[in-house]
Amino acid sequence: MSEALERVSTGIDGLDEVLYGGFIQNRTYMIRGEPGAGKSILGLHFLVEGVAAGEDVMYVNMEEPVREIRENAASLGVDVSDIDFLDMSPDSEFFTEDLSYDIFSPDEVEGDVLTDRITERVREESPTRIFVDPITQMRQLSPDEFQFRKEVLSFMRFLKEQGATVVFTSQATQATPDDDLQFMCDGVVELDRTSRGRTVSVSKFRGSGVENGDHALSISDEGMTVYPRIVPRDYEKEFFAESIPSGVPELDQLLNGGLERGTVTIVSGSPGVGKTTTGLQYMKEAAGRGERSVVYSFEEARSTLVHRCESINMPITDMMDRGTLAIEEVEALQLSATEFAHAVREEVEERDARIVMIDGVEGYKQALRDENDNLTRELHSLCRFLKNMGVTVILMNEIRTITGDFTLTQEGLSYLSDTIVFIQHIEMDSRMRKVIGVLKKRTSDFERTVREFRITEYGIRIGEPLTGLDGILTGNPTRAPGDDAFAHDSAAESFPPRADQIPDGHGGPDGSSRWLDADRDRSQ
C-alpha cells in the first residue's frame, strides 16, 4: 500500500480492512452482484460515511425512485436525510404520455437530457462522493455498445475532474455483460450470495494491494457488515511462553507442568469421556489468576454445560459473573467460518481472552456453512492466528468408537496440534473405566504413562500411573497375575475432601483446584 495515496472510507470497517484503508480518493469503483446481493446498501454506507465526515455527497438513482430508497434505508437504520439525490428514474408519466420524436431518436433526446442534468447538478453541488445506481441504465440510452462505452468513459472522466470519488453499480446479464465496465474503472468489488451465505471479494484495485479471497458478509437491520478472512502472518503479539497449570497435580505431571501459552492442544476421546470438563479445568485455574477464557460450544447447550460444571464443584457461574469466562453457544448454519473467526478475534483483541476452547471440531464442521475443505483451512488459519497472539487453544475432537482399535482423530487434525491428550474408555473386570494419557507434546517432554481418570462430585480425579497392564489403548487391557492396578479405587471414592478444603464450596478461594493435592494425600 502506498502511503502517498489518500483514502476514503467505504463506511464499512471490515471492507476498509480488506481494501487496506478504503477506496483511493478521486477514483472510480464498480460494485457487481446479482439482484439482492447488497450493491445499493454498500453505496449508501459509502455516502453516509461521507456525510459524517462533513462532505457533500450525491446519489444518482437511475432505476429505483427516491421514496423507495429512503424506505429501504430506514429499514436498515441508515439515515439518508443529508444525502443529495439526483432522481433519474422513470416515473409513471413515461408510460402514460404519448412520446414521439419527429427528428431525433429516443436515445439521442433522452441521453442528452440525462447528461445535461447530471453535469449541471454536479457543477452546482461539487460533491466529493458520488454513487450512480446503476450505471448500466445508460446503455438503454445509447444506440450501440461503442457509444455506450464512449459515454461512460466521458462521464467518469468528468466526475473525476470535479474531484469526486465515484462508486457505481452494474446490472449484468448473459445478453449484456459488464466486462467493458470492469476495464474502465479503477476497482471492482464483487458481492455474491449463495445457499452458504454472502461473500465479498475484490477482483481489481489499481494502485494498491488488497486482502485477496472471499470474505464473509452479512446484511441485517443495522446495515452491511464485512468479516475479513484472518491472515495469520498479519498478527503477532509478544508473550511469555510459560506453562499453564490445570490445578490437578497428576494432570500437570503428565504434561510436564501443563499446557504452554501460544500452543494448540487436541483433547481426543469418545462421547461422554470427560473432554470438555478437562478443558474447563484449565479455565477454572485461569480464572483464579484473573485471566479470561472463552468456550465456543458447538455440540452442547450452554445451560446444560453450566449445570454439569456446577454439579462437579466447578464454579462456572461465578466465573461468568466475574467476566473471567464466556460461553458462546453457536447455532447451526447461522455463521460462516470467517464470521466465526471474526468473533474469536474480537474476544482476543478487545477482551483479552487468554484461553480459547472449541467444543468440538466435528460440531464446528457441521454447524458452519462452508464447504468441508474450506472449514479445515479456516480452522488452521484461526489456530495460527491464536498462537501468534499467545492464546492457548484447546480443541475437542470426538472419536466415535468407545473401545477397540485406538484412533487418534477422526478428521486428520493432528498436524494442527502441539499437544495431544487422549481420554479413553476401557473395560476392566466387567466395568467401564477411563484412562488419560499424552501422545504428543512439541514444546517439552511428557510422561509416557497412562493414568486412571475419573470425574467425581468434587471435580477431576487422576490416579497414579498404571503398571502391569497391556493393551490399554485397545480398550480391553490384560493384567499380569497379582497386579492390582485399580485396587485403590474403592478407598479413594470413600474419602471426599473435608469441608475446610473446599472454601465456599468452590475449590480454592480464587476458583482454583488446590484442594485436590490435599485430597489425594488423604485418600491414599
PDB file of C-alpha atoms in Angstrom, residues 6-113:
ATOM      1  CA  GLU A   6      -5.340   9.418   0.070  1.00  0.00           C
ATOM      2  CA  ARG A   7      -8.035   7.002   1.215  1.00  0.00           C
ATOM      3  CA  VAL A   8     -11.767   7.453   1.710  1.00  0.00           C
ATOM      4  CA  SER A   9     -13.642   5.078   3.979  1.00  0.00           C
ATOM      5  CA  THR A  10     -16.313   2.854   2.481  1.00  0.00           C
ATOM      6  CA  GLY A  11     -18.342   3.270   5.677  1.00  0.00           C
ATOM      7  CA  ILE A  12     -17.900  -0.446   6.413  1.00  0.00           C
ATOM      8  CA  ASP A  13     -14.985  -1.175   8.764  1.00  0.00           C
ATOM      9  CA  GLY A  14     -14.426  -4.720   7.566  1.00  0.00           C
ATOM     10  CA  LEU A  15     -14.411  -3.679   3.917  1.00  0.00           C
ATOM     11  CA  ASP A  16     -11.919  -0.893   4.691  1.00  0.00           C
ATOM     12  CA  GLU A  17      -9.682  -3.561   6.220  1.00  0.00           C
ATOM     13  CA  VAL A  18      -9.935  -5.668   3.059  1.00  0.00           C
ATOM     14  CA  LEU A  19      -9.030  -2.573   0.972  1.00  0.00           C
ATOM     15  CA  TYR A  20      -6.131  -1.565   3.250  1.00  0.00           C
ATOM     16  CA  GLY A  21      -7.900   1.604   4.345  1.00  0.00           C
ATOM     17  CA  GLY A  22     -10.735   2.174   1.874  1.00  0.00           C
ATOM     18  CA  PHE A  23     -11.164   3.416  -1.683  1.00  0.00           C
ATOM     19  CA  ILE A  24      -8.446   5.596  -3.190  1.00  0.00           C
ATOM     20  CA  GLN A  25      -9.648   9.165  -3.401  1.00  0.00           C
ATOM     21  CA  ASN A  26     -10.772  10.578  -6.774  1.00  0.00           C
ATOM     22  CA  ARG A  27     -11.086   7.206  -8.489  1.00  0.00           C
ATOM     23  CA  THR A  28     -13.953   5.103  -9.818  1.00  0.00           C
ATOM     24  CA  TYR A  29     -15.172   1.764  -8.436  1.00  0.00           C
ATOM     25  CA  MET A  30     -17.728  -0.716  -9.685  1.00  0.00           C
ATOM     26  CA  ILE A  31     -19.910  -2.852  -7.416  1.00  0.00           C
ATOM     27  CA  ARG A  32     -21.028  -6.087  -9.075  1.00  0.00           C
ATOM     28  CA  GLY A  33     -23.513  -8.711  -7.945  1.00  0.00           C
ATOM     29  CA  GLU A  34     -26.835 -10.342  -8.692  1.00  0.00           C
ATOM     30  CA  PRO A  35     -30.113  -8.694  -7.632  1.00  0.00           C
ATOM     31  CA  GLY A  36     -30.354  -8.640  -3.833  1.00  0.00           C
ATOM     32  CA  ALA A  37     -26.600  -9.014  -3.283  1.00  0.00           C
ATOM     33  CA  GLY A  38     -26.419  -5.646  -1.462  1.00  0.00           C
ATOM     34  CA  LYS A  39     -24.963  -3.305  -4.086  1.00  0.00           C
ATOM     35  CA  SER A  40     -27.182  -0.331  -3.214  1.00  0.00           C
ATOM     36  CA  ILE A  41     -26.656  -0.875   0.515  1.00  0.00           C
ATOM     37  CA  LEU A  42     -22.897  -0.676   0.064  1.00  0.00           C
ATOM     38  CA  GLY A  43     -23.349   2.565  -1.878  1.00  0.00           C
ATOM     39  CA  LEU A  44     -25.498   4.021   0.896  1.00  0.00           C
ATOM     40  CA  HIS A  45     -22.845   3.231   3.505  1.00  0.00           C
ATOM     41  CA  PHE A  46     -20.271   4.958   1.301  1.00  0.00           C
ATOM     42  CA  LEU A  47     -22.381   8.135   1.076  1.00  0.00           C
ATOM     43  CA  VAL A  48     -23.423   8.193   4.744  1.00  0.00           C
ATOM     44  CA  GLU A  49     -19.757   7.940   5.750  1.00  0.00           C
ATOM     45  CA  GLY A  50     -19.086  10.988   3.602  1.00  0.00           C
ATOM     46  CA  VAL A  51     -21.885  12.930   5.307  1.00  0.00           C
ATOM     47  CA  ALA A  52     -20.412  12.000   8.709  1.00  0.00           C
ATOM     48  CA  ALA A  53     -17.054  13.398   7.544  1.00  0.00           C
ATOM     49  CA  GLY A  54     -18.687  16.709   6.543  1.00  0.00           C
ATOM     50  CA  GLU A  55     -18.556  16.062   2.801  1.00  0.00           C
ATOM     51  CA  ASP A  56     -21.144  16.851   0.127  1.00  0.00           C
ATOM     52  CA  VAL A  57     -22.423  13.622  -1.411  1.00  0.00           C
ATOM     53  CA  MET A  58     -24.765  12.722  -4.269  1.00  0.00           C
ATOM     54  CA  TYR A  59     -26.867   9.661  -5.080  1.00  0.00           C
ATOM     55  CA  VAL A  60     -27.697   9.406  -8.808  1.00  0.00           C
ATOM     56  CA  ASN A  61     -30.544   6.917  -8.884  1.00  0.00           C
ATOM     57  CA  MET A  62     -31.341   5.752 -12.398  1.00  0.00           C
ATOM     58  CA  GLU A  63     -33.808   2.992 -11.628  1.00  0.00           C
ATOM     59  CA  GLU A  64     -35.287   2.928  -8.110  1.00  0.00           C
ATOM     60  CA  PRO A  65     -37.307   6.013  -7.077  1.00  0.00           C
ATOM     61  CA  VAL A  66     -36.077   8.105  -4.158  1.00  0.00           C
ATOM     62  CA  ARG A  67     -39.073   7.243  -1.993  1.00  0.00           C
ATOM     63  CA  GLU A  68     -38.272   3.526  -2.107  1.00  0.00           C
ATOM     64  CA  ILE A  69     -34.580   4.147  -1.484  1.00  0.00           C
ATOM     65  CA  ARG A  70     -35.422   6.140   1.639  1.00  0.00           C
ATOM     66  CA  GLU A  71     -37.776   3.416   2.884  1.00  0.00           C
ATOM     67  CA  ASN A  72     -35.208   0.680   2.322  1.00  0.00           C
ATOM     68  CA  ALA A  73     -32.506   2.720   4.041  1.00  0.00           C
ATOM     69  CA  ALA A  74     -34.764   3.346   7.046  1.00  0.00           C
ATOM     70  CA  SER A  75     -35.350  -0.415   7.417  1.00  0.00           C
ATOM     71  CA  LEU A  76     -31.579  -0.826   7.764  1.00  0.00           C
ATOM     72  CA  GLY A  77     -31.215   2.010  10.249  1.00  0.00           C
ATOM     73  CA  VAL A  78     -29.376   4.168   7.685  1.00  0.00           C
ATOM     74  CA  ASP A  79     -30.095   7.912   7.832  1.00  0.00           C
ATOM     75  CA  VAL A  80     -30.134   9.367   4.308  1.00  0.00           C
ATOM     76  CA  SER A  81     -31.643  12.746   5.188  1.00  0.00           C
ATOM     77  CA  ASP A  82     -28.426  14.625   4.317  1.00  0.00           C
ATOM     78  CA  ILE A  83     -27.823  12.839   1.012  1.00  0.00           C
ATOM     79  CA  ASP A  84     -28.447  14.862  -2.160  1.00  0.00           C
ATOM     80  CA  PHE A  85     -30.485  12.721  -4.581  1.00  0.00           C
ATOM     81  CA  LEU A  86     -30.469  13.251  -8.331  1.00  0.00           C
ATOM     82  CA  ASP A  87     -33.515  11.259  -9.361  1.00  0.00           C
ATOM     83  CA  MET A  88     -33.138   9.974 -12.930  1.00  0.00           C
ATOM     84  CA  SER A  89     -35.555   7.061 -12.500  1.00  0.00           C
ATOM     85  CA  PRO A  90     -38.510   6.824 -14.920  1.00  0.00           C
ATOM     86  CA  ASP A  91     -41.876   7.871 -13.496  1.00  0.00           C
ATOM     87  CA  SER A  92     -45.412   6.791 -14.391  1.00  0.00           C
ATOM     88  CA  GLU A  93     -45.766   9.592 -16.920  1.00  0.00           C
ATOM     89  CA  PHE A  94     -43.218   7.862 -19.111  1.00  0.00           C
ATOM     90  CA  PHE A  95     -45.787   5.102 -19.651  1.00  0.00           C
ATOM     91  CA  THR A  96     -48.895   7.265 -19.977  1.00  0.00           C
ATOM     92  CA  GLU A  97     -47.546  10.044 -22.198  1.00  0.00           C
ATOM     93  CA  ASP A  98     -47.539   9.703 -25.964  1.00  0.00           C
ATOM     94  CA  LEU A  99     -43.835  10.020 -26.653  1.00  0.00           C
ATOM     95  CA  SER A 100     -42.989  10.788 -30.282  1.00  0.00           C
ATOM     96  CA  TYR A 101     -39.859  12.080 -31.883  1.00  0.00           C
ATOM     97  CA  ASP A 102     -40.010  13.656 -35.340  1.00  0.00           C
ATOM     98  CA  ILE A 103     -36.316  14.365 -35.929  1.00  0.00           C
ATOM     99  CA  PHE A 104     -34.276  12.740 -33.186  1.00  0.00           C
ATOM    100  CA  SER A 105     -34.340   9.135 -31.967  1.00  0.00           C
ATOM    101  CA  PRO A 106     -35.351   8.491 -28.329  1.00  0.00           C
ATOM    102  CA  ASP A 107     -31.787   7.595 -27.283  1.00  0.00           C
ATOM    103  CA  GLU A 108     -30.482  10.909 -28.579  1.00  0.00           C
ATOM    104  CA  VAL A 109     -33.152  13.020 -26.850  1.00  0.00           C
ATOM    105  CA  GLU A 110     -33.250  11.190 -23.504  1.00  0.00           C
ATOM    106  CA  GLY A 111     -29.488  10.678 -23.404  1.00  0.00           C
ATOM    107  CA  ASP A 112     -28.856  14.388 -23.824  1.00  0.00           C
ATOM    108  CA  VAL A 113     -31.361  15.236 -21.086  1.00  0.00           C
TER     109      VAL A 113
END
